[in-house]
XYZ file of C-alpha atoms in Angstrom:
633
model
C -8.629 -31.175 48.149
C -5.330 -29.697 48.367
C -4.004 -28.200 51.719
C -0.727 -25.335 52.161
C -0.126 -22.990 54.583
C -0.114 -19.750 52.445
C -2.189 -19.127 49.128
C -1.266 -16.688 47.104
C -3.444 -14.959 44.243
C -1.768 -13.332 41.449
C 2.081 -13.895 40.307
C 2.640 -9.829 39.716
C 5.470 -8.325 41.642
C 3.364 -8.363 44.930
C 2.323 -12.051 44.413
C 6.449 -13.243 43.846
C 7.460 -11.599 46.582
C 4.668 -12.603 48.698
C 4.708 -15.971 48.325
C 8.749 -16.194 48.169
C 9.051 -14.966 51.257
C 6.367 -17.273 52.446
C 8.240 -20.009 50.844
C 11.536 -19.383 52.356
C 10.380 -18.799 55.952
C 9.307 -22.154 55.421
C 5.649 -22.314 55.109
C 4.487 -24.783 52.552
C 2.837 -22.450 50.001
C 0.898 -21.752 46.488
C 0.669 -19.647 43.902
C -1.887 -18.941 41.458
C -1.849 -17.408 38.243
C -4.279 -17.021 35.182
C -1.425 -17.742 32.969
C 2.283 -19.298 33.846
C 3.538 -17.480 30.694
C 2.917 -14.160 32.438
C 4.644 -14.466 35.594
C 6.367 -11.676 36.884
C 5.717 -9.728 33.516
C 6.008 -5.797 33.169
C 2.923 -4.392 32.570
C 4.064 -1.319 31.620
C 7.183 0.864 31.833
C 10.175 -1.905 31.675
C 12.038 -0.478 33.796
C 12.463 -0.530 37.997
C 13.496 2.480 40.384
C 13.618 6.099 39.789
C 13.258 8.487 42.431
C 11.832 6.998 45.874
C 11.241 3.748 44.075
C 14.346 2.751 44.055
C 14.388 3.570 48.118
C 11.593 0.984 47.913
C 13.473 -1.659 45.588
C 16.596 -0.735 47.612
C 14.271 -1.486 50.815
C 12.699 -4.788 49.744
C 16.359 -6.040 48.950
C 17.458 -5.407 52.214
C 15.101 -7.345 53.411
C 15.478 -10.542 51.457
C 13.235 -9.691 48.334
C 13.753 -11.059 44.942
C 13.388 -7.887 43.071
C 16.882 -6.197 43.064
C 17.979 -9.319 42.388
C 16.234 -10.065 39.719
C 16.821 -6.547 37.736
C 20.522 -6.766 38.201
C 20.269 -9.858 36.507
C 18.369 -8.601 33.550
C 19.381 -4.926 33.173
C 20.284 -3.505 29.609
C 20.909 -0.047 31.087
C 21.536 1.561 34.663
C 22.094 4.366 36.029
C 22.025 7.226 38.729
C 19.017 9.985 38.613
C 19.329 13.652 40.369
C 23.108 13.599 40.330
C 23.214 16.949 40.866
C 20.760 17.111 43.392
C 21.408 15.715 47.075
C 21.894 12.206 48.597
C 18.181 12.156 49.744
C 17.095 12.300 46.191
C 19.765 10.344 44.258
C 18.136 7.427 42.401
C 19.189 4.334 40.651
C 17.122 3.400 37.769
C 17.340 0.565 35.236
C 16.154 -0.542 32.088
C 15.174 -4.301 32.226
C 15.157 -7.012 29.304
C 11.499 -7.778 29.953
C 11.328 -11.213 28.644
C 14.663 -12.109 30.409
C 12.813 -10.399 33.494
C 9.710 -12.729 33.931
C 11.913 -15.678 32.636
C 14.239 -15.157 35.546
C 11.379 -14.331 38.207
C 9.414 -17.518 36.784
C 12.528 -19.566 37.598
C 13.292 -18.635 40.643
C 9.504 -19.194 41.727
C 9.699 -22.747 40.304
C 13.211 -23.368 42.051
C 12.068 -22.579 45.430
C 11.344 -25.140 48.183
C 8.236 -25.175 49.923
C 6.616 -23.165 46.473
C 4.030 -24.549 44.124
C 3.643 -22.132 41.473
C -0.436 -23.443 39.318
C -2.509 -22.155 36.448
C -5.735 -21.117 37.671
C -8.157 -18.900 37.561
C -9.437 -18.088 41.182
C -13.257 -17.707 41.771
C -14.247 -17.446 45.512
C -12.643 -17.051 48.728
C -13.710 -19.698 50.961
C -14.962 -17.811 54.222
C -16.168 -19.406 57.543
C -17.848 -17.811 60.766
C -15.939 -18.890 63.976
C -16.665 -17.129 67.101
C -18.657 -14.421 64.972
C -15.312 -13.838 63.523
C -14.983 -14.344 59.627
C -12.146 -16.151 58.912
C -10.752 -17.091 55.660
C -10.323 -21.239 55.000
C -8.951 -21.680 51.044
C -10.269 -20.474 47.361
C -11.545 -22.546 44.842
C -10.870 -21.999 41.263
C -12.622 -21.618 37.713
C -11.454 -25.356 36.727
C -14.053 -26.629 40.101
C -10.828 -27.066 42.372
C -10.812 -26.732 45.915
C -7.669 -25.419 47.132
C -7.334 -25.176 51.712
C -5.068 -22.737 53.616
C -4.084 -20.947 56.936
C -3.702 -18.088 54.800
C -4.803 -16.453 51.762
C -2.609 -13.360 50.174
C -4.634 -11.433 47.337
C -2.354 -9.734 45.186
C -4.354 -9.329 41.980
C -2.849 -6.210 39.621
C -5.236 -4.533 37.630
C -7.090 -8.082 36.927
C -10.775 -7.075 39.236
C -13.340 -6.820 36.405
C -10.692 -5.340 34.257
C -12.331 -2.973 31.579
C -9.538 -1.701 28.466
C -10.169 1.239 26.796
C -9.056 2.317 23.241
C -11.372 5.157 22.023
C -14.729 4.470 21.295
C -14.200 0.499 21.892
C -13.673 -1.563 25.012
C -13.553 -4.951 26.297
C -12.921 -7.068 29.410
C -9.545 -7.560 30.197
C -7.007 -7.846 32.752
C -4.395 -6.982 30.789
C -3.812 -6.466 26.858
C -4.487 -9.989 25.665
C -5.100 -11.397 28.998
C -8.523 -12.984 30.781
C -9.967 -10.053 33.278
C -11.324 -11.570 36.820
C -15.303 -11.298 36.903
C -16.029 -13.964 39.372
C -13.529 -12.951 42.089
C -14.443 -9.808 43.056
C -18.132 -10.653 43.791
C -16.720 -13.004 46.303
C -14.946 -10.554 47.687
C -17.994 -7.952 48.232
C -19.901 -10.867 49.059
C -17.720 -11.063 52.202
C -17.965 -8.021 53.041
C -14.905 -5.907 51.275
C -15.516 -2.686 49.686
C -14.341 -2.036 46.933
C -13.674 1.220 44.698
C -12.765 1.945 40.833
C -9.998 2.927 39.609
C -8.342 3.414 36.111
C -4.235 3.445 34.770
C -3.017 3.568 31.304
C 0.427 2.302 29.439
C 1.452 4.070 26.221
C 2.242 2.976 22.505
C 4.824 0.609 21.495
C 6.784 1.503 18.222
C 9.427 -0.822 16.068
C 13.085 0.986 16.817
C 13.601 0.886 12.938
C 11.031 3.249 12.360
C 12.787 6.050 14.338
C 15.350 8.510 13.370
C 17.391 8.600 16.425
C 20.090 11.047 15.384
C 17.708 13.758 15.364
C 16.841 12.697 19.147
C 18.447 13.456 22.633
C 20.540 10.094 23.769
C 20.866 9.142 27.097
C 23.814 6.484 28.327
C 23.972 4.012 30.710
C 26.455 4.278 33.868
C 29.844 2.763 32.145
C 32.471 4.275 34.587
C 31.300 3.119 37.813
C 29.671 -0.500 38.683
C 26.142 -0.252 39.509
C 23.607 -2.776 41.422
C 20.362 -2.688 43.170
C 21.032 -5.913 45.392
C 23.707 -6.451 47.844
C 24.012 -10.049 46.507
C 24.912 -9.338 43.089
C 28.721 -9.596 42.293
C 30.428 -6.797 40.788
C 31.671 -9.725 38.422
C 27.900 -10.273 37.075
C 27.784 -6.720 35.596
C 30.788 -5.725 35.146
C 31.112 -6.385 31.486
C 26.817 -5.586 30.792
C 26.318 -4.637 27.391
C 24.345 -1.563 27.865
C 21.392 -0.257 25.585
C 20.957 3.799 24.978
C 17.659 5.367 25.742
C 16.191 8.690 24.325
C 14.310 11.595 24.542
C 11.516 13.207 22.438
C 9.704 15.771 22.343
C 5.843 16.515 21.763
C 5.165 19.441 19.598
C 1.698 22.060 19.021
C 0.943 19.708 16.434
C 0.328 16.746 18.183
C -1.297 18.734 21.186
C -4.020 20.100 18.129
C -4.517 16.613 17.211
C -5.555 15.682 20.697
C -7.682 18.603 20.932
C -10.033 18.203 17.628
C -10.411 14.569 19.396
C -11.322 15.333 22.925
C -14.964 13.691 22.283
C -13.155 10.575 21.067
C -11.406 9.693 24.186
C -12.914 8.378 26.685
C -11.249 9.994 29.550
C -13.346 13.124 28.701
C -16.691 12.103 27.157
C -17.462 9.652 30.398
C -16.997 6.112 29.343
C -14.463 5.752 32.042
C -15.382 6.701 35.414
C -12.531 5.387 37.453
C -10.008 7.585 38.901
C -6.529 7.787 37.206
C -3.051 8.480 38.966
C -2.414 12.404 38.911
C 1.533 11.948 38.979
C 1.103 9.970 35.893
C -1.196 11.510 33.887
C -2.171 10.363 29.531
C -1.081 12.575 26.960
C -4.897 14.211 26.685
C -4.922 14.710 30.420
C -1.512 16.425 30.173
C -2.354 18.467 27.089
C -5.684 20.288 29.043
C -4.402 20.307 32.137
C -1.225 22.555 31.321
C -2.591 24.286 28.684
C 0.341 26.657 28.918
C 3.188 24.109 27.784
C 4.147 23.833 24.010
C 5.455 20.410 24.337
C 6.288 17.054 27.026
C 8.836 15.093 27.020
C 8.920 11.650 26.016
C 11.003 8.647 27.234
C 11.903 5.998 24.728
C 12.880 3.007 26.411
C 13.828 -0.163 24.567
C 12.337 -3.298 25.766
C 14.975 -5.616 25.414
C 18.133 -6.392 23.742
C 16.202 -9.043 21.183
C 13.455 -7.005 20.140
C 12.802 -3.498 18.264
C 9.473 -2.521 20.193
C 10.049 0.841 22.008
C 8.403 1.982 25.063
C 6.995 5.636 24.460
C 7.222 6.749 28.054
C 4.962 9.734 28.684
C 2.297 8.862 26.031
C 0.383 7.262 27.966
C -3.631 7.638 26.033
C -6.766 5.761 25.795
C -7.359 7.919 22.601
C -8.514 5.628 19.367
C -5.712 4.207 17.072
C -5.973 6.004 13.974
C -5.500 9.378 16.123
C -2.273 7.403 17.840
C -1.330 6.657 14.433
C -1.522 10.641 13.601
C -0.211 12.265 16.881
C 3.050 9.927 17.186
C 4.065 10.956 13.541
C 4.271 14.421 14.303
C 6.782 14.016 16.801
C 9.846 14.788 15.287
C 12.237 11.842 14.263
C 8.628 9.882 14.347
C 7.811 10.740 10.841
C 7.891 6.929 9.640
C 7.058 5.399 12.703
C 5.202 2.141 12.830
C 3.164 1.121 16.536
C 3.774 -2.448 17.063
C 1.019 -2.312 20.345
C -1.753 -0.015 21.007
C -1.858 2.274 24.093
C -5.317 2.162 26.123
C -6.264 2.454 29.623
C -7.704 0.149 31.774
C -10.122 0.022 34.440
C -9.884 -2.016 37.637
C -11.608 -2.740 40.853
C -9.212 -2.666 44.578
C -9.844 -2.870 48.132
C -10.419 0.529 50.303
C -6.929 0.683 52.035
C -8.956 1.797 54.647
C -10.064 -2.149 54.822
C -6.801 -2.951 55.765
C -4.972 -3.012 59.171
C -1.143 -1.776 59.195
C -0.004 -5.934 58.914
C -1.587 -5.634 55.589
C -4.576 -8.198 56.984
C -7.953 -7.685 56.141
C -9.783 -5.910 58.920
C -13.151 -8.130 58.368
C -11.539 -11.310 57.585
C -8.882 -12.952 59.569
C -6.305 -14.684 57.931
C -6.782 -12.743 54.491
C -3.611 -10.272 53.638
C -4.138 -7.879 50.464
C -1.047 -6.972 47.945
C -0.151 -4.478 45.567
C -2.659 -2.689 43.319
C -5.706 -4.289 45.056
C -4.551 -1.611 48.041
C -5.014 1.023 45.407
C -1.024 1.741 44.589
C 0.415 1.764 41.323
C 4.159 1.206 40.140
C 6.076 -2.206 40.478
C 8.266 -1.532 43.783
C 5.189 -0.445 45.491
C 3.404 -3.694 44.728
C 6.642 -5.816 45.762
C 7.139 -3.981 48.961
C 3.486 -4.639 50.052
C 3.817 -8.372 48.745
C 7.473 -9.004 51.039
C 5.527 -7.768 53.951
C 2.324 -9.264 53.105
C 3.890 -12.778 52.976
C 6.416 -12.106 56.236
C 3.049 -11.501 58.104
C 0.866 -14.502 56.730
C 3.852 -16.297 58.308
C 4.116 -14.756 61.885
C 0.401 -14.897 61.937
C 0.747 -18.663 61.373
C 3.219 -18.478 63.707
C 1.224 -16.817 66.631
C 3.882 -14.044 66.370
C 3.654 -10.138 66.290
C 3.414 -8.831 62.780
C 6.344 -6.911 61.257
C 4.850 -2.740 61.447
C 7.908 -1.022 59.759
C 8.145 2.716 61.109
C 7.616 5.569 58.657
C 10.895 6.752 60.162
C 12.621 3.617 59.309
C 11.651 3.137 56.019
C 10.017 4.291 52.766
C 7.823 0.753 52.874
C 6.861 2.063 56.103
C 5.463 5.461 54.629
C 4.029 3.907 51.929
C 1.704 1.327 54.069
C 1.024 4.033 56.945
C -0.094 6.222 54.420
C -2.360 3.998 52.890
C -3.834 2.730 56.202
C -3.910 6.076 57.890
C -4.959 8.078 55.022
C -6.444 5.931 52.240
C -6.075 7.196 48.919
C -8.625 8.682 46.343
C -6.314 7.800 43.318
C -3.732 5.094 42.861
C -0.701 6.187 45.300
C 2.509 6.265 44.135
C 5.640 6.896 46.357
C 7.561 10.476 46.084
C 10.752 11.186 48.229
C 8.521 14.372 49.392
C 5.818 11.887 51.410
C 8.651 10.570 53.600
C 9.279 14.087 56.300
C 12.753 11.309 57.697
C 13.941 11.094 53.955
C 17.178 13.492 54.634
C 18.242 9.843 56.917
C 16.258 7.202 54.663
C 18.110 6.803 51.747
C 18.782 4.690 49.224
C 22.404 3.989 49.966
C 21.854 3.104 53.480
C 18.775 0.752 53.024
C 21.339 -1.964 53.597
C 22.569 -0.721 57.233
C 18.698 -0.102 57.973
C 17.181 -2.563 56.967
C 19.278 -6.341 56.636
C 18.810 -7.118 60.343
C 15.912 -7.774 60.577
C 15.703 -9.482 56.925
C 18.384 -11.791 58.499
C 16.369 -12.280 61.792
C 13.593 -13.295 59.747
C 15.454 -15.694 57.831
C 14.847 -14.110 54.684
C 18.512 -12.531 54.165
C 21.601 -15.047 54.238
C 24.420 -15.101 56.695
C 26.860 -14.271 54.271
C 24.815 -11.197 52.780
C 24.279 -9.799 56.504
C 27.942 -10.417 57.050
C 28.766 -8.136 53.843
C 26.777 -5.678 55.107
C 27.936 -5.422 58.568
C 31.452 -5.202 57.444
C 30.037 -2.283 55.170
C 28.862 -0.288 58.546
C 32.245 -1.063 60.097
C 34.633 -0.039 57.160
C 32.594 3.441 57.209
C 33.125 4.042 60.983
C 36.600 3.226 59.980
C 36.624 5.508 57.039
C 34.939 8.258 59.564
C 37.873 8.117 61.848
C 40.767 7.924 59.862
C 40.055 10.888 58.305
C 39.119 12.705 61.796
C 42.355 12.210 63.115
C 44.639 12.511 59.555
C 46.098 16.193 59.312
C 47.234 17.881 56.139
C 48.998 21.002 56.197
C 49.259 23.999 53.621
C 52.453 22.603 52.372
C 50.996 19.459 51.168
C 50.859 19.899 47.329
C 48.071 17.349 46.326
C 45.591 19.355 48.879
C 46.916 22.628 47.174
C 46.737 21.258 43.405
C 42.964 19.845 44.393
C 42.331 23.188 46.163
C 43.255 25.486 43.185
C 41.048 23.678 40.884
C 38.178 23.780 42.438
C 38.568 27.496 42.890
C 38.669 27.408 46.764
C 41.277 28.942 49.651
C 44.104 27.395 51.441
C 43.836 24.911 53.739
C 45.018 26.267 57.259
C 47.309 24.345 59.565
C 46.320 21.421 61.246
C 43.040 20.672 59.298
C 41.659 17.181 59.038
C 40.532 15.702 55.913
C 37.630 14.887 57.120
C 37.178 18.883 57.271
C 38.781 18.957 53.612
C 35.556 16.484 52.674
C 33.132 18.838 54.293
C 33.659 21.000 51.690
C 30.985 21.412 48.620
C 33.345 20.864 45.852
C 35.678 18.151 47.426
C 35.142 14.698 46.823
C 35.737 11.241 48.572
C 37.774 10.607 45.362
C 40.029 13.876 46.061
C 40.356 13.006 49.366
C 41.669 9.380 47.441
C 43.681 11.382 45.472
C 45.285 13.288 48.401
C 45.718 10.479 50.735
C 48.072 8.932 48.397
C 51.342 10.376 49.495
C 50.024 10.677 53.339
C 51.811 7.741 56.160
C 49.395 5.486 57.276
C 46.425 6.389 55.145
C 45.168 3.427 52.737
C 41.774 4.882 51.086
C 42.018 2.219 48.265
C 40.929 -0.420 49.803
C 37.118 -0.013 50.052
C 34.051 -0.020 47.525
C 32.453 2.021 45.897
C 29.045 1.879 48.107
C 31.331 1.923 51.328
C 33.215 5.178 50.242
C 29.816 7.010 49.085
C 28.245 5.788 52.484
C 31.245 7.724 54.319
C 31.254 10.733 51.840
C 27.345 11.547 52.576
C 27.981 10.952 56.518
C 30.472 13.434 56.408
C 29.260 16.040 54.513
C 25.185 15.902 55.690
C 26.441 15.114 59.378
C 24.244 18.078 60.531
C 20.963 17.554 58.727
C 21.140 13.684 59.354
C 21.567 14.517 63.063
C 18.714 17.312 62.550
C 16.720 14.140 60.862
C 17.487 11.626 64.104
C 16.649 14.415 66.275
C 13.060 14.090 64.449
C 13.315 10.945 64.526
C 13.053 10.572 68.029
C 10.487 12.913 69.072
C 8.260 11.007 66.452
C 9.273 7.493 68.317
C 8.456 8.635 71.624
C 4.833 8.934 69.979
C 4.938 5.531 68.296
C 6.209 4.262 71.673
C 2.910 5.627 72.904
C 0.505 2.058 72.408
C -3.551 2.886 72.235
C -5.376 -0.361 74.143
C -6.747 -2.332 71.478
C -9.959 -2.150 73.771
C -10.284 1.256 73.970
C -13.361 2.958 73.774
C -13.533 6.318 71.566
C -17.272 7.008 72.426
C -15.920 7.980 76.311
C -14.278 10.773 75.202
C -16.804 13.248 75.160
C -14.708 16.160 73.439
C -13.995 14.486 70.158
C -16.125 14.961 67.446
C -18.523 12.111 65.945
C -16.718 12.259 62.819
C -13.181 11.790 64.707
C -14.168 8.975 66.235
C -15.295 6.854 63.250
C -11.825 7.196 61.687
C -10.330 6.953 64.887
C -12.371 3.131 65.277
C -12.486 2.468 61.781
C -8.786 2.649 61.324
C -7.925 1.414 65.005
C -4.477 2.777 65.414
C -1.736 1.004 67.416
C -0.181 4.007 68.545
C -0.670 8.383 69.236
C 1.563 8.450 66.231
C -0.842 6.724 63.733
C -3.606 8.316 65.656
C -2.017 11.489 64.946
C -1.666 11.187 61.562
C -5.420 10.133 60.678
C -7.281 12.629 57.906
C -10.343 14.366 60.171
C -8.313 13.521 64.001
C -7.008 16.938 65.273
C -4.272 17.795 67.343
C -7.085 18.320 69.852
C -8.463 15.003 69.555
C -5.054 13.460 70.421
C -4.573 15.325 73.045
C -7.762 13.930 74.591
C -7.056 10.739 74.136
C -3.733 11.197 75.808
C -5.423 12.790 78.678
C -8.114 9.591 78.511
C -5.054 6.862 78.424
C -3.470 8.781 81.242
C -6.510 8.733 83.612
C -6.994 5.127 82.808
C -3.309 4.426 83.682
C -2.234 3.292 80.451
């Protein structure tokens, strides 16, 4: 019988980042997969980020994850979403090489000290009673191995009695092609988790040489300006990327009539599935009745690598039967020839209530057991790594005897994401949306970094030299800040005139600043470049790109970002406000019965959590303020 500190189940973007993080805060740890070929792998869309998830990619990088990393490594296009929009929403996205993806995250796994990375199909949690306390002791696995540990991390993707879908037929799964997980989850209810149902799809693939492009809309990469998700990653690595166009399509009346004479044949509709699907990302059929009104949807092709024709059809997602795949995809136009190389279908998968869960990610009924990823009932990639950095941080502090890691919801999207899901559960899989975080006007993407790397390097997870880099970053923009506070141009200055006049705006009066030029709508940190040229004692040229966008959005959202910390603080001061872990709720005689099972089933730390709880009323929390107060808390 082996022994490790940390067990991890499942090698999916929750289960790498879990158990690298475990591994590199020392702990001597495992990982299990059904398959070593699929580690890391893209399940679906092959690409990471997008708006709010790249807040989250952004997030787990600052923190010492492996994701942003590994996409910069294996991008074949990048670029910047909701340009035209403001900083809060501004995305990076990428398109990854999705072979060189799970090649590079299988590598690092096997290169990591303190990691063993094993094929196996885990069966049962090993569970013990201690004190009346259940507390988790190892797994053992389909091969009759008994594996021991302090901790066990469940991060198992869509692999729960995994059911696939394709029309009339289905069969067990876990993924297309891959062994689904029978065994596991009656251990789990066995112990006393509860479990739900709950379904996702992926779309078609098609071969690239089937497709008349020229009649479709091309989209580029980013070509003028180096872009990254990781702080690590040299400006040297990408700079010379080959990058790989993506397109979009269109679906028509014709393919929406196709899915209409076959609503009995899917089985989203006539009841052979009966989990719940994600609303924000919907199949084709469920998009087709449910805005009845639109004549067509777009369609994102997305090519999966730069050694392979198959083309991702993003926004096709169906579970409808392959002949009527077949017939809808060729009536998209420039799809006339098209061949699929895969299937779409949907599949069904059991996760854990993330009402089961306490804010540390542990198990509320078994100590010493952390859940991951989809199990919580999420969906998307960066929402599965995010829960699997902070799922393996706290397996370690808990080792440790140390106070988990809570993140704030005002100090991070991770920190929305997991308060949601603890305070509010979710009755589909959740996905994160700039519009969940009320702080998001302060938590962007571009400052993740300055938020974010402290405590990544207190933890150990984030190198000296990467902290360093983005120290310097903070201190260059305060610099930045400054020198143009105290730099005055006047109306003679020809530059500030010639920038002026073409943007259509009026004379600068005497005296002003350029840091008041920069306030401006229309000016940019590169016309303020552009200006500073022929100015004494003004060297814009020497700082990055990231550094001179961090200044440019500090100086023209000053306001709202100091509306946002203003917010900020009123919402710490209830944070700040701790709820006894030994409080009683059935005292308080004014809150309702069904306020105080949330309000003990969910056991919040603080008023703010408390607050936030589905069913617990502003009334409620002020009785319980009035109840701490009287006991002297």
């Amino acid at each position: 019988m082996q022994k490790y500190d940390v067990i991890v189940v499942g090698a999916g973007h929750a289960g790498c980042e879990a158990a690298l993080a475990a591994a590199r805060m020392g702990m001597k740890t495992a990982i299990f997969t059904i398959s070593l070929d699929n580690i890391g792998v893209m399940s679906c869309n092959p690409s990471l980020g997008g708006p709010a998830k790249s807040h989250l990619a952004r997030e787990i990088d600052a923190l010492g994850g492996e994701m942003g990393k590994n996409i910069d490594k294996t991008f074949i296009q990048i670029r910047v979403l909701n340009t035209k929009k403001g900083p809060a929403v501004r995305s990076l996205r990428a398109q990854a090489d999705k072979v060189a993806y799970a090649r590079e995250m299988k590598n690092t796994l096997e290169n990591t000290k303190n990691l063993s990375v094993i094929q196996g199909m885990v069966s049962e949690l090993i569970v013990e009673e201690e004190n009346e306390k259940k507390i988790i002791k190892g797994i053992k696995i389909r091969e009759g191995l008994e594996y021991r540990a302090k901790v066990v991390i469940l991060a198992t993707g869509t692999f729960l009695r995994g059911l696939i879908h394709i029309g009339e037929n289905n069969f067990r799964a876990g993924r297309m092609g891959e062994l689904s997980s029978e065994e596991l989850p009656l251990s789990m209810e066995k112990i006393g988790l509860k479990l739900g149902r709950f379904k996702t799809g992926t779309p078609a693939r098609v071969d690239a040489r089937t497709i008349n492009f020229s009649v479709l809309e091309e989209q580029p990469g980013e070509k003028e300006q180096i872009l990254k998700f990781s702080n690590s990653t040299t400006d040297e690595w990408i700079s010379n990327r080959k990058q790989i166009p993506c397109y979009i399509a269109h679906t028509n009346e014709e393919v929406h009539d196709i899915i209409r004479a076959n609503r009995e044949r899917s089985p989203m509709f006539n009841g052979r599935i009966q989990g719940l699907g994600p609303r924000y990302c919907p199949s084709i059929e469920d998009k087709v009745y449910r805005y009845p009104d639109k004549n067509q949807h777009h369609l994102f092709l997305e090519r999966e690598g730069y050694n392979t024709n198959e083309i991702y059809v993003g926004g096709m997602s169906s579970s409808l039967p392959v002949d009527v795949q077949e017939k809808m995809l060729r009536k998209v136009k420039g799809f006339e020839e098209v061949r699929i190389m895969r299937y779409a279908y949907a599949i069904e998968y059991d996760y854990v209530l993330p009402e089961e869960i306490k804010y540390s990610l542990e198990s509320r009924i078994v100590n010493n057991l952390f859940l991951a990823g989809q199990i919580n009932g999420t969906s998307g990639y960066e929402e599965a790594g995010a829960q699997g950095l902070m799922a393996g941080i706290n397996a370690v502090k808990k080792i440790r005897g140390e106070e988990p890691l809570i993140l704030d919801r005002a100090d991070s999207y991770i920190g929305t994401l997991i308060d949601d899901l603890v305070s509010k559960g979710t009755n589909e899989p959740y996905r994160m949306f700039t519009a969940r975080s009320e702080y998001r006007l302060y938590l962007r993407e571009d400052n993740a970094d300055l938020r974010l790397s402290r405590i990544g390097y207190e933890l150990g997870l984030v190198s000296e030299e990467d902290y360093r880099r983005v120290e310097k970053k903070r201190k260059d923009v305060d610099e930045i800040i400054a020198l143009l506070s105290k730099t005055n141009v006047g109306p003679s200055n020809l530059k500030v005139n010639e920038v002026l006049l073409k943007r259509g705006e009026q004379p600068i009066k005497d005296g002003t600043t350029l840091i008041e030029l920069l306030r401006r709508p229309e000016v940019k940190f590169e016309d303020i470049k552009y200006i500073a040229e022929n100015l004494k004692d003004v060297n814009l040229t020497i700082y990055n790109y990231d550094t001179e966008y961090q200044a440019e959005v500090c100086v023209k959202y000053q306001g709202y970002i100091e509306r946002s910390l203003k917010m900020i603080e009123k919402h710490k001061a209830m944070e700040n406000k701790k709820i006894p872990s030994d409080i009683n709720y059935d005292e308080l005689k004014t809150i309702p019965k069904e306020a105080k099972d949330k309000l003990k089933r969910v056991n919040p730390v603080n008023i703010g959590q408390a607050s936030r709880i589905s069913g617990v009323s502003p009334a409620d929390i002020q009785a319980i303020l009035i109840y701490l107060k009287m006991r002297g808390n």
